[in-house]
JSON list of C-alpha atoms in Angstrom, two decimals:
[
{"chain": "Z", "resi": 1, "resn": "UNK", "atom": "CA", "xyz": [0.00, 0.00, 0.00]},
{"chain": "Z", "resi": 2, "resn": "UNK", "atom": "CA", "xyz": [1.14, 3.83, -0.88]},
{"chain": "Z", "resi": 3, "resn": "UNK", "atom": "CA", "xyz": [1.30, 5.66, 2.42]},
{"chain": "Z", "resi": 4, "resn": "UNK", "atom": "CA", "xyz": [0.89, 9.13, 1.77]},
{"chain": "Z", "resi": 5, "resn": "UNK", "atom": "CA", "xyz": [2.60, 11.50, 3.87]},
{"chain": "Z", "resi": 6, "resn": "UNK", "atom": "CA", "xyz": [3.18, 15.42, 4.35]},
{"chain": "Z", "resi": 7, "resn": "UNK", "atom": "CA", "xyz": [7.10, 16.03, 5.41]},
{"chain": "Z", "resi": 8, "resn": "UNK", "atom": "CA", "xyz": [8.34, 18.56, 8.02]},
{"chain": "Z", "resi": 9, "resn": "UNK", "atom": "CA", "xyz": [11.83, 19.35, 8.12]},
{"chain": "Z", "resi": 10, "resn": "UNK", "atom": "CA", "xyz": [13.33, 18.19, 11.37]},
{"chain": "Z", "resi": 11, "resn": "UNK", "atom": "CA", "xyz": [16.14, 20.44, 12.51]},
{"chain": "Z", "resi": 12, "resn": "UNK", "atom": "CA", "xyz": [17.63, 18.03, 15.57]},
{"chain": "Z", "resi": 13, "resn": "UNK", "atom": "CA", "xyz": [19.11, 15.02, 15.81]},
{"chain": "Z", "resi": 14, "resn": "UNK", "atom": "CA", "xyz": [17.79, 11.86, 15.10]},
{"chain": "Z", "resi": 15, "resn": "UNK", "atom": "CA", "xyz": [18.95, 9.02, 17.12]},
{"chain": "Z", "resi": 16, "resn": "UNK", "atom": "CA", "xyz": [18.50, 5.52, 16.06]},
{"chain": "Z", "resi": 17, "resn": "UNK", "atom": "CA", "xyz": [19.14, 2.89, 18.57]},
{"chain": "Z", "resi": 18, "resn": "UNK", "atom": "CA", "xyz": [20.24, -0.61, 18.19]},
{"chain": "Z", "resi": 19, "resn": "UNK", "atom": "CA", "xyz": [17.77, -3.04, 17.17]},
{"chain": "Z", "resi": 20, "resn": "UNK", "atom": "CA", "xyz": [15.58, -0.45, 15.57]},
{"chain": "Z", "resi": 21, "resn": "UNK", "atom": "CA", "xyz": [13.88, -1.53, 12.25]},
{"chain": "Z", "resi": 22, "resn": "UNK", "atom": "CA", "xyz": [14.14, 0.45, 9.23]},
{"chain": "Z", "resi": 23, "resn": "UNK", "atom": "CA", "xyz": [12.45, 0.67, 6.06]},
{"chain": "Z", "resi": 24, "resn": "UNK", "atom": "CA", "xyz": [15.05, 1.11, 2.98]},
{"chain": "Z", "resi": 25, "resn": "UNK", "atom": "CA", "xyz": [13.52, 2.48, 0.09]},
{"chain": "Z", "resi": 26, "resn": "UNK", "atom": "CA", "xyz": [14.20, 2.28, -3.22]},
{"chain": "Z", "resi": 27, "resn": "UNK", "atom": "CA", "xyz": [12.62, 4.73, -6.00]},
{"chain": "Z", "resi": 28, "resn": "UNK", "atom": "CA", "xyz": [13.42, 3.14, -9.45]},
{"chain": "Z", "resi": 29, "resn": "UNK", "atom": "CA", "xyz": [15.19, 0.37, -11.41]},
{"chain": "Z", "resi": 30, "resn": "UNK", "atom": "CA", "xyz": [14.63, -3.18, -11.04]},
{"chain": "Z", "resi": 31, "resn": "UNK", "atom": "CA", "xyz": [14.57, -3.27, -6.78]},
{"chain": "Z", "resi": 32, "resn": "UNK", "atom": "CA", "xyz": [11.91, -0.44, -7.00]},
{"chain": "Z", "resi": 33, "resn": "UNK", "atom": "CA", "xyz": [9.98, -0.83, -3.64]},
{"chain": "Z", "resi": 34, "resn": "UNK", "atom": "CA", "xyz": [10.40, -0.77, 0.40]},
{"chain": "Z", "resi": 35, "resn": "UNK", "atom": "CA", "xyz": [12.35, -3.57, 2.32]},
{"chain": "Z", "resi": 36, "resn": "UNK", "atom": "CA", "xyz": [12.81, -4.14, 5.86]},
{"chain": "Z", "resi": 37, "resn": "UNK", "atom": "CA", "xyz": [16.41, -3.64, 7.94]},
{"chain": "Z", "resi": 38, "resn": "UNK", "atom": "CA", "xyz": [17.23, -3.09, 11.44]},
{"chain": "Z", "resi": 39, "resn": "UNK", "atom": "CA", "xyz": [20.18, -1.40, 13.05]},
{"chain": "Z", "resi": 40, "resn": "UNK", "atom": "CA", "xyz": [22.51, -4.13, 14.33]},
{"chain": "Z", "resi": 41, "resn": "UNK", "atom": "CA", "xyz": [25.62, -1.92, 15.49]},
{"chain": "Z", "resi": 42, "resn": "UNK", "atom": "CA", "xyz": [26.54, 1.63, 15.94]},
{"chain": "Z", "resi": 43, "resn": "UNK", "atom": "CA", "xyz": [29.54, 3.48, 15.77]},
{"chain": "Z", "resi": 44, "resn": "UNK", "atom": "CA", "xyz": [30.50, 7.38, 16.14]},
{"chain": "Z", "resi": 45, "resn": "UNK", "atom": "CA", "xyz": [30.01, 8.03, 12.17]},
{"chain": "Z", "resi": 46, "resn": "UNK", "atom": "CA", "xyz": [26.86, 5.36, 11.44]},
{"chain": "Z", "resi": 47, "resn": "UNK", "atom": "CA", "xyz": [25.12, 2.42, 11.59]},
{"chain": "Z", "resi": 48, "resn": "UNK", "atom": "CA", "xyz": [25.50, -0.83, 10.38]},
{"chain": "Z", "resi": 49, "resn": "UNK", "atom": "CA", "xyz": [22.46, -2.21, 9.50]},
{"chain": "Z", "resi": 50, "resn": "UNK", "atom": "CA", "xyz": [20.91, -5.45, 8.37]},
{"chain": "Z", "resi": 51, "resn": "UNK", "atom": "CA", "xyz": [21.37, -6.02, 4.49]},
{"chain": "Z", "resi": 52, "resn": "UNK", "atom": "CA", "xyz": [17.75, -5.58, 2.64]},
{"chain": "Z", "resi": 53, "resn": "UNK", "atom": "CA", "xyz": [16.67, -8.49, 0.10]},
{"chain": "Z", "resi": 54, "resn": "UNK", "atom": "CA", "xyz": [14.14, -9.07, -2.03]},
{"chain": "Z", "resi": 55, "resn": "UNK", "atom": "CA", "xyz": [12.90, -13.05, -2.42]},
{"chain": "Z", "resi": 56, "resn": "UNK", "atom": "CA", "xyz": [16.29, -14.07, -0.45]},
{"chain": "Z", "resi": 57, "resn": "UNK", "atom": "CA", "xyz": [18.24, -12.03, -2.83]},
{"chain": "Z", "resi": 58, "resn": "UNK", "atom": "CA", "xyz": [20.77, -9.58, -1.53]},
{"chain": "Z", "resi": 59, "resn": "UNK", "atom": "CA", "xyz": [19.70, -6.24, -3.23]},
{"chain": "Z", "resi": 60, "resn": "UNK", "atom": "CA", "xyz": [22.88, -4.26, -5.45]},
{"chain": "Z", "resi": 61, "resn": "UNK", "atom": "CA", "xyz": [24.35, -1.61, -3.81]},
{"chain": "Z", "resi": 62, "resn": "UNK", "atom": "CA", "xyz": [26.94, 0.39, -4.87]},
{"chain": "Z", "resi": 63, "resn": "UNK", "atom": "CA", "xyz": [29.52, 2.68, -2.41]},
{"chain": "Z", "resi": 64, "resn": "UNK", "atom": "CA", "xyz": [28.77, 6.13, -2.21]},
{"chain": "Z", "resi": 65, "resn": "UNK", "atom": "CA", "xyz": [25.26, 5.07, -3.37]},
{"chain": "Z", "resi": 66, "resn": "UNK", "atom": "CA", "xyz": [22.73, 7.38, -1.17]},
{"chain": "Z", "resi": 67, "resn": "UNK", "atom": "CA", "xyz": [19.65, 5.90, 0.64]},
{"chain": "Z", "resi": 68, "resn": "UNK", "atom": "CA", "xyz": [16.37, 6.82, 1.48]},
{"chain": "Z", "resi": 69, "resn": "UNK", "atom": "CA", "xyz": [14.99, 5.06, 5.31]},
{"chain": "Z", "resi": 70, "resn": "UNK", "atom": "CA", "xyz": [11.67, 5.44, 7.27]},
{"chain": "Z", "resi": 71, "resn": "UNK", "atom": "CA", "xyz": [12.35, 4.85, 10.84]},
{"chain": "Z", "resi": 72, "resn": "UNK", "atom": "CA", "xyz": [8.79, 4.40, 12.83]},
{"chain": "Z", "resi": 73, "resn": "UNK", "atom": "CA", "xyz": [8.80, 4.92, 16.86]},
{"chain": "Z", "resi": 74, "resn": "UNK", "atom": "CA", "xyz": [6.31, 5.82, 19.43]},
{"chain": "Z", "resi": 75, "resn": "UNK", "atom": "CA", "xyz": [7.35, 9.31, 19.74]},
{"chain": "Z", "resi": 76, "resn": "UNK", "atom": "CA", "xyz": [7.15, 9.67, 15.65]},
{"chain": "Z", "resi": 77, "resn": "UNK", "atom": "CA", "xyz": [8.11, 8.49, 12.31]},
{"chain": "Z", "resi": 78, "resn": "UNK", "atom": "CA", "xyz": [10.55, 9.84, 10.42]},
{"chain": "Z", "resi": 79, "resn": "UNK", "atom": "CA", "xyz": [12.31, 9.49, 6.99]},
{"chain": "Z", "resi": 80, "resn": "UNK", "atom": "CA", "xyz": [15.69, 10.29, 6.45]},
{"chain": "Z", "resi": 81, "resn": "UNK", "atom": "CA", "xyz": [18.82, 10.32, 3.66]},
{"chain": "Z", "resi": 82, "resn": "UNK", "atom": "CA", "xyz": [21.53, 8.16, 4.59]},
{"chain": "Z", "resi": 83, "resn": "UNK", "atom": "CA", "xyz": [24.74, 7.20, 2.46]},
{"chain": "Z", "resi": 84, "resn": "UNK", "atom": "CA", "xyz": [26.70, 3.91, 1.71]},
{"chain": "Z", "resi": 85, "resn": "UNK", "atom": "CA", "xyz": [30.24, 3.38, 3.35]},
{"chain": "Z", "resi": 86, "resn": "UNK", "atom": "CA", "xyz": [31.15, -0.17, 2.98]},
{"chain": "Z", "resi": 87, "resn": "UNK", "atom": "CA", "xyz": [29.06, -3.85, 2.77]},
{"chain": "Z", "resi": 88, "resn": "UNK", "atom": "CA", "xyz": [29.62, -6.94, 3.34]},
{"chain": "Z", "resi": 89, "resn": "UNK", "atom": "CA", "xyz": [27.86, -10.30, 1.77]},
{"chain": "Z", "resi": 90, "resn": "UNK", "atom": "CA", "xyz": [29.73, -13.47, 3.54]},
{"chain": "Z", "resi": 91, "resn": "UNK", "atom": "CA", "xyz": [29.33, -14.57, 6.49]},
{"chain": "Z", "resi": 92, "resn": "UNK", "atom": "CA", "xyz": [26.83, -12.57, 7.59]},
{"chain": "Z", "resi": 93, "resn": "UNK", "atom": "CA", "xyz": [25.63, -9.54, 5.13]},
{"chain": "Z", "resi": 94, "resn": "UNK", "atom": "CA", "xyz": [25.19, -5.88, 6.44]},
{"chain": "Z", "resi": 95, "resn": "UNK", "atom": "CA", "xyz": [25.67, -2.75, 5.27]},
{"chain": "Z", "resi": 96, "resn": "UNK", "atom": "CA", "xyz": [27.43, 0.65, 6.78]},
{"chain": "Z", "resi": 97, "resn": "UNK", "atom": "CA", "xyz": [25.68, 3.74, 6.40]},
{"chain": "Z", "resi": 98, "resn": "UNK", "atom": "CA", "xyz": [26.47, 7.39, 7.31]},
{"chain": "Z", "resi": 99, "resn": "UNK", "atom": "CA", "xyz": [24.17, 8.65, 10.42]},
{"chain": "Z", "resi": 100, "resn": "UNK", "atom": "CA", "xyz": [20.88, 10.16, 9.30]},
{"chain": "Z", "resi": 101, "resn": "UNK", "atom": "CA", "xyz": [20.84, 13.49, 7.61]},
{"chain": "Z", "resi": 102, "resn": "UNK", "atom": "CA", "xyz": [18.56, 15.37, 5.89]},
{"chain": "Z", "resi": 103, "resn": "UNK", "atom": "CA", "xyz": [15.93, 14.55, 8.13]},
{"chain": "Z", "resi": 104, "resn": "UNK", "atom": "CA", "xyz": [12.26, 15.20, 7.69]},
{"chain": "Z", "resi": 105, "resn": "UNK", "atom": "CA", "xyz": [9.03, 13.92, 10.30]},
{"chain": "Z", "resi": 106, "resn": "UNK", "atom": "CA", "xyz": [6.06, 12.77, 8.92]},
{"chain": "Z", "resi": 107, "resn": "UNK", "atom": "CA", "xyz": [2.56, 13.17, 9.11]},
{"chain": "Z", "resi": 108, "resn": "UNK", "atom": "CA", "xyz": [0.52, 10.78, 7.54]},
{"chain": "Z", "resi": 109, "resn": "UNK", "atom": "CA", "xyz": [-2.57, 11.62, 5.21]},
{"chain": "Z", "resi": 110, "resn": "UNK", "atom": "CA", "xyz": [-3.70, 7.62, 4.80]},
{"chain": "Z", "resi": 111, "resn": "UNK", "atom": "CA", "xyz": [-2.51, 4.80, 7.11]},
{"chain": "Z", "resi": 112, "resn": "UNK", "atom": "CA", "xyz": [-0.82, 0.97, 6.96]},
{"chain": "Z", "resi": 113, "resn": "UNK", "atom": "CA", "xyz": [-4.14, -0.99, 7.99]},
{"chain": "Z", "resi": 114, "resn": "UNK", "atom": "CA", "xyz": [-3.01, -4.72, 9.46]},
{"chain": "Z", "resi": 115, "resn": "UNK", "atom": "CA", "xyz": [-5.42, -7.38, 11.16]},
{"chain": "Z", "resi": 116, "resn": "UNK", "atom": "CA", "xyz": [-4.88, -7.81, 14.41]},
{"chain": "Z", "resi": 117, "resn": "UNK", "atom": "CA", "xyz": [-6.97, -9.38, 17.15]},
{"chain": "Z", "resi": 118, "resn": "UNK", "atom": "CA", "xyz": [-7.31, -6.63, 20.21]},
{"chain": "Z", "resi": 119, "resn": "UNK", "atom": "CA", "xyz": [-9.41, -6.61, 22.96]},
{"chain": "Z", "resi": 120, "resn": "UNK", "atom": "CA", "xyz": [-11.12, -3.50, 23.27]},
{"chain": "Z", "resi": 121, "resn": "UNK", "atom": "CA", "xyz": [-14.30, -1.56, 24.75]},
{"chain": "Z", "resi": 122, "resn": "UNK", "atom": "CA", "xyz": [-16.79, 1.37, 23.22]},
{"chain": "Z", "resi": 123, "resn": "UNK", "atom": "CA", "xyz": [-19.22, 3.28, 23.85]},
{"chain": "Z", "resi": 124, "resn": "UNK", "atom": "CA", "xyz": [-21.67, 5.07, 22.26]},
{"chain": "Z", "resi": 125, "resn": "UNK", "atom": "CA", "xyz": [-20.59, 8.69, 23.06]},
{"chain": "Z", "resi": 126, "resn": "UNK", "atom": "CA", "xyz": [-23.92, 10.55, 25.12]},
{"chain": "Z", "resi": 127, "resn": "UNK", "atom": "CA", "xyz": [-22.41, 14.28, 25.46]},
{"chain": "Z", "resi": 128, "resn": "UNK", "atom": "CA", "xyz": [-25.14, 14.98, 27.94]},
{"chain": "Z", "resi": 129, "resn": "UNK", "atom": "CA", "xyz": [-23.94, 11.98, 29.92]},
{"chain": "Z", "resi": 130, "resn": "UNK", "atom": "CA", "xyz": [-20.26, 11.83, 32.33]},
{"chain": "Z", "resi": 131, "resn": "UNK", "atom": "CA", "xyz": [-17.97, 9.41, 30.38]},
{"chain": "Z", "resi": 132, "resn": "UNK", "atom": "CA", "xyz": [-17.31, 7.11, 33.41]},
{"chain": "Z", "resi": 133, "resn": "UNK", "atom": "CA", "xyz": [-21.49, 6.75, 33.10]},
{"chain": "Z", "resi": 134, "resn": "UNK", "atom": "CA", "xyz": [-21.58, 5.51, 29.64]},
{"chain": "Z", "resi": 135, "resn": "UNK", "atom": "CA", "xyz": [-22.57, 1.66, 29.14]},
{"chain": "Z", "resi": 136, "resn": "UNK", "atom": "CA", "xyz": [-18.75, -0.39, 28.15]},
{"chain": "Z", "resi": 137, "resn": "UNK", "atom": "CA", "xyz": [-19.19, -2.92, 25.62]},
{"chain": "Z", "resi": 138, "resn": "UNK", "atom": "CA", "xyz": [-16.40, -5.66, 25.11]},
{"chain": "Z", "resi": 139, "resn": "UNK", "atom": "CA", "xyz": [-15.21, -6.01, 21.36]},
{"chain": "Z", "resi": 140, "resn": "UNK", "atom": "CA", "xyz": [-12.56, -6.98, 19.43]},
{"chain": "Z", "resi": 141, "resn": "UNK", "atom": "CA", "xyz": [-10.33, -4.99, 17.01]},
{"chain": "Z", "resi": 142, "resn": "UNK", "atom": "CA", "xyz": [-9.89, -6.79, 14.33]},
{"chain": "Z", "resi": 143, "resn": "UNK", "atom": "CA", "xyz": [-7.70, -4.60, 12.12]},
{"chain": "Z", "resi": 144, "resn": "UNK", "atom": "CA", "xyz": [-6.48, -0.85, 12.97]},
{"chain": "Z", "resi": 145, "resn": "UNK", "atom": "CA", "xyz": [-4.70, 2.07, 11.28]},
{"chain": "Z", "resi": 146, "resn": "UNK", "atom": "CA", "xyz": [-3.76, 5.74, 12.46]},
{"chain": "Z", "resi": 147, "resn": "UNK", "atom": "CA", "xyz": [-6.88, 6.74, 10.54]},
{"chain": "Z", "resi": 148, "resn": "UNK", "atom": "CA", "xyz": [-9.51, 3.85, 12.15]},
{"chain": "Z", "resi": 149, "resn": "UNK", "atom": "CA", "xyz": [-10.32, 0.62, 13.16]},
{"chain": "Z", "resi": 150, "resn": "UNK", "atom": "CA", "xyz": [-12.67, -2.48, 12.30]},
{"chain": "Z", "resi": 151, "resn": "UNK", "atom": "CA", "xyz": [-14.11, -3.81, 15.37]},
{"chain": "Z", "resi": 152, "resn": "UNK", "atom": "CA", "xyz": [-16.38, -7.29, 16.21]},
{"chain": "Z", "resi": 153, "resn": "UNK", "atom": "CA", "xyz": [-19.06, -6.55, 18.50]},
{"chain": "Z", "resi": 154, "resn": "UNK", "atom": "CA", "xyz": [-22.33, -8.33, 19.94]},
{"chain": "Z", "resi": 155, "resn": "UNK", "atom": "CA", "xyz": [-24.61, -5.75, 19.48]},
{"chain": "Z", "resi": 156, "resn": "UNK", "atom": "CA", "xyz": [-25.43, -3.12, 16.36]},
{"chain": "Z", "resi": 157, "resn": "UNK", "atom": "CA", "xyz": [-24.33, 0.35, 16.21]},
{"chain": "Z", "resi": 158, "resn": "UNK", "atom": "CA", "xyz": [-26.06, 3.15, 14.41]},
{"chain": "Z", "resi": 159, "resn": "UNK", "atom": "CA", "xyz": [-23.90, 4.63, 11.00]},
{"chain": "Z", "resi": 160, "resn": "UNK", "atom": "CA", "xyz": [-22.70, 8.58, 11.57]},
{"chain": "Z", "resi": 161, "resn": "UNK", "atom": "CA", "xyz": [-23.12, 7.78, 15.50]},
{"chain": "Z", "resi": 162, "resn": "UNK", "atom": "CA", "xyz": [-19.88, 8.44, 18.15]},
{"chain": "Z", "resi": 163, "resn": "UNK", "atom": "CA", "xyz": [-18.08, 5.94, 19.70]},
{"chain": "Z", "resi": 164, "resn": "UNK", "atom": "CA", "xyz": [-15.74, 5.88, 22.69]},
{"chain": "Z", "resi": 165, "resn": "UNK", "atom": "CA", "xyz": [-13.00, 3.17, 22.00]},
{"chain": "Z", "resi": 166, "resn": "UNK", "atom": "CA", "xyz": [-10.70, 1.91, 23.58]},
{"chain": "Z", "resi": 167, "resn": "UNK", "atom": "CA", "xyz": [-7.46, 0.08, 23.98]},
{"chain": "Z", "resi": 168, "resn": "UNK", "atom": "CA", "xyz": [-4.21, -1.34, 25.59]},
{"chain": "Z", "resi": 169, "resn": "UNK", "atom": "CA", "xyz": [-1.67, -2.27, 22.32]},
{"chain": "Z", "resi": 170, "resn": "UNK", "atom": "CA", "xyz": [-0.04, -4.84, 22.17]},
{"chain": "Z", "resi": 171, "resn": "UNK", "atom": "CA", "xyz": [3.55, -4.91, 24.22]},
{"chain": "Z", "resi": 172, "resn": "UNK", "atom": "CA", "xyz": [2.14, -1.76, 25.49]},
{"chain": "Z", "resi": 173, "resn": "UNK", "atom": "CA", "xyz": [0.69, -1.22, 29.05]},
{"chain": "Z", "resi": 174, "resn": "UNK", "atom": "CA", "xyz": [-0.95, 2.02, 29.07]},
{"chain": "Z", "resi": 175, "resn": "UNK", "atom": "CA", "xyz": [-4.28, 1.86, 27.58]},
{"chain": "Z", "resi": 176, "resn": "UNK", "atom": "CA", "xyz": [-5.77, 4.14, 24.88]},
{"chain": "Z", "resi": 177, "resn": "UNK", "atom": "CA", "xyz": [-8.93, 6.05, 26.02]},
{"chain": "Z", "resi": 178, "resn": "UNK", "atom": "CA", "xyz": [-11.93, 7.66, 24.64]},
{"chain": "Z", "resi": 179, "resn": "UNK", "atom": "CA", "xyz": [-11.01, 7.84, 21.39]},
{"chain": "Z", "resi": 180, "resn": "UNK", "atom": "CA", "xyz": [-13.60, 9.39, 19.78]},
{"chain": "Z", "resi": 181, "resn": "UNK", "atom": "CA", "xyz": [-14.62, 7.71, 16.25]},
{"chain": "Z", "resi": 182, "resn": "UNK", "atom": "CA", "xyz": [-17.17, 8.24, 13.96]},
{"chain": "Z", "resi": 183, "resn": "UNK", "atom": "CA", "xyz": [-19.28, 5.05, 12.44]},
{"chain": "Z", "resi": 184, "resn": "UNK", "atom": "CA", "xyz": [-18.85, 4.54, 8.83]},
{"chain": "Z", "resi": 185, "resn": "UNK", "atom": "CA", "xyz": [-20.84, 1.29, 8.25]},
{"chain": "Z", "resi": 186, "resn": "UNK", "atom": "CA", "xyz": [-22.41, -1.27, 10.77]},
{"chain": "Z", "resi": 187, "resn": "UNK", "atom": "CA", "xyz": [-22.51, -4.72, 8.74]},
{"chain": "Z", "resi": 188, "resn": "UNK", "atom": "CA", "xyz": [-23.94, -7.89, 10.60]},
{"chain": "Z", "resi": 189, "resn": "UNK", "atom": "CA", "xyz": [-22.09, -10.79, 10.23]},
{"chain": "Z", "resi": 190, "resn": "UNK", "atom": "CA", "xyz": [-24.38, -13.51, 11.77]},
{"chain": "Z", "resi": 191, "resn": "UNK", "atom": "CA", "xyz": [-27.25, -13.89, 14.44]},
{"chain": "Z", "resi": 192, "resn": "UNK", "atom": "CA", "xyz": [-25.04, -12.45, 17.43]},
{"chain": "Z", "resi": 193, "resn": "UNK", "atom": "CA", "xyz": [-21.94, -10.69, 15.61]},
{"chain": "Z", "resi": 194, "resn": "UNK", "atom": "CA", "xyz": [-21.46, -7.53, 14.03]},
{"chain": "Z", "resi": 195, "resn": "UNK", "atom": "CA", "xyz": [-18.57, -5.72, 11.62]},
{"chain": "Z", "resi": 196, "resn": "UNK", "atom": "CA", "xyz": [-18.48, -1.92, 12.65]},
{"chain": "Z", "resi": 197, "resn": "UNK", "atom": "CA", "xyz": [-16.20, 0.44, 10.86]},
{"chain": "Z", "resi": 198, "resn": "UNK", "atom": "CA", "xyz": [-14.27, 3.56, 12.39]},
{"chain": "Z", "resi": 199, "resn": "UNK", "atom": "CA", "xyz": [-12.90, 6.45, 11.59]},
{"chain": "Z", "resi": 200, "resn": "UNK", "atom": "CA", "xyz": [-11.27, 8.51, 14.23]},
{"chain": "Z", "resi": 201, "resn": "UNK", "atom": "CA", "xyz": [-12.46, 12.15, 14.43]},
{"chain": "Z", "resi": 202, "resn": "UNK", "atom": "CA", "xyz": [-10.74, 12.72, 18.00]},
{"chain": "Z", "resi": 203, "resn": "UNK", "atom": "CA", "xyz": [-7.34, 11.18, 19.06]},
{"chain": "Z", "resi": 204, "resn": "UNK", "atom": "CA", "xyz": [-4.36, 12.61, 20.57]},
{"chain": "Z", "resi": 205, "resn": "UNK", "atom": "CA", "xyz": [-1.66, 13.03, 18.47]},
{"chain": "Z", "resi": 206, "resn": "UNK", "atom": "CA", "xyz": [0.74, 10.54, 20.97]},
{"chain": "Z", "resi": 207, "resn": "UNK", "atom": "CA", "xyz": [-1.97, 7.94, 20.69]},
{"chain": "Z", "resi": 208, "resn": "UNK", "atom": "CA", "xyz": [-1.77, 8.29, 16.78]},
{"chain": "Z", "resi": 209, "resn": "UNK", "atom": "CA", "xyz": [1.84, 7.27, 17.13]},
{"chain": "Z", "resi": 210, "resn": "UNK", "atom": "CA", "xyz": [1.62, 4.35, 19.09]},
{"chain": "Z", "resi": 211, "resn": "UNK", "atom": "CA", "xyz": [-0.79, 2.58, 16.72]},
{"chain": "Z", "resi": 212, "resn": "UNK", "atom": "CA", "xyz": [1.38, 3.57, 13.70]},
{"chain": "Z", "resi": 213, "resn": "UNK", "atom": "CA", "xyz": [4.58, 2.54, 15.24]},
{"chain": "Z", "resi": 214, "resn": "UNK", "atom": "CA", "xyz": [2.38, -0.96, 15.91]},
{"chain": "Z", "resi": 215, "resn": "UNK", "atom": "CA", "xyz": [1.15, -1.00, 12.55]},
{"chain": "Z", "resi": 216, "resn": "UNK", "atom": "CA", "xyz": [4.38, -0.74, 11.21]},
{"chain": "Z", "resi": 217, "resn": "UNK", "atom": "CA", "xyz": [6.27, -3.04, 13.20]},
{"chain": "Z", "resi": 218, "resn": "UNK", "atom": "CA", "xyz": [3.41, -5.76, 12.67]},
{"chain": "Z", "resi": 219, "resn": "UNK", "atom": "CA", "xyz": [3.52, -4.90, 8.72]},
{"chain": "Z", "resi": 220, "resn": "UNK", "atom": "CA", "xyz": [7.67, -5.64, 9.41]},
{"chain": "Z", "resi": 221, "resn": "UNK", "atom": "CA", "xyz": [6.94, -8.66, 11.43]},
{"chain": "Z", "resi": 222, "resn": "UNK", "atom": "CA", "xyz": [4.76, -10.41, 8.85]},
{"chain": "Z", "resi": 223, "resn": "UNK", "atom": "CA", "xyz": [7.65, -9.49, 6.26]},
{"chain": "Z", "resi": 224, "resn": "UNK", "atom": "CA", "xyz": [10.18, -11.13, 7.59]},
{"chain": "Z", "resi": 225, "resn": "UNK", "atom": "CA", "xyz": [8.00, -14.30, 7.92]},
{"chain": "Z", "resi": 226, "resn": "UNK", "atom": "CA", "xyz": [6.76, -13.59, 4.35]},
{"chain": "Z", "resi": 227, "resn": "UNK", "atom": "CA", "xyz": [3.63, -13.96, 5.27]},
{"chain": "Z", "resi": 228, "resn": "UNK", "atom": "CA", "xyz": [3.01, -10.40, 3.32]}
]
């Protein structure tokens, strides 16, 4: 999927830490596309990183050749121009890179959407009611994005209603609250289950960044197992 994205230029300095994954993206020629890395070592001047392939294949690179990386975290997602030192293909394959320069933040336009299986709880939103008042419902999420969600639930909900959801991510521990969501279509799958779509229309901006740092580390996750 094509991510679109509005890019801020980001005047500090961006520190990637060991074990971090990293998209490398190429724009044209034969490897056109996004593969997966992570940051194995650091020194003073880079990073060595994990050496991208495509279908087991280690991708051509020349020396001097510059490169293009998306690094996701929970504070925010960046993208960044890095450049090629050295490689290596036997034993093990990396590649050295030049620390990130030319460093721009991101703010998404249209999200990476990836099933998942959450447990969750909305509400529909009363503004004449106190929050802590409103009737809980136990659901599932069964696929999220920074823009939305797709949830399983028991009971119907109305299309162009609010909803109060929330959410602990996974490997996270503080939960995601009363995020306020608009219903965009209330299918019913069977006698006692329903398909409800959201789209968020209130969410703080740190919330936001946790599920896209999730979305993209599950999107990695699945790579590397090539189950996508």
């Amino acid at each position: 999927m094509e991510v679109k994205s509005k890019r801020l230029k980001f005047k500090g300095k961006l520190d990637v830490p060991i074990e971090s994954d990293l998209n490398i993206i190429i724009s044209k020629g034969k490897f056109k596309g996004e593969y997966v890395s992570k940051v194995l070592e650091k020194t003073r001047l880079g990073l060595i990183i994990e050496y991208p392939k495509k279908d087991d294949e280690l991708i051509p690179f020349k020396i001097g050749n510059f490169l293009f990386a998306r690094y996701h975290t929970k504070d925010g997602n960046y993208e960044f121009e890095t450049r090629l030192v050295a490689s290596q293909k036997e034993p093990q394959p990396f590649l050295y890179v030049m620390n990130p320069f030319n460093i721009y933040k991101l703010q998404f336009r249209s999200y990476v959407r990836v099933d998942t299986m959450i447990n969750a709880e909305a509400a529909e939103w009363d503004e004449e009611k106190e929050i802590d008042l409103l009737e809980k419902l136990p659901c599932k999420i069964i696929n999220i994005s920074g823009g939305g969600a797709a949830l399983k639930t028991s009971k119907p909900f109305q299309k162009n209603k609010k909803l109060l959801l929330s959410f602990i991510l996974p490997g996270q521990e503080t939960p995601l609250e009363n995020i306020v969501s608009n219903i965009i279509r209330c299918d019913k799958e069977s006698e006692e289950e329903y398909k409800v779509i959201l789209e968020y229309i209130s969410i703080k901006d740190s919330d936001r960044d946790l599920i896209i740092h999730y979305t993209y580390s599950e999107q990695i996750r699945l790579k590397r197992k090539g189950l996508i």
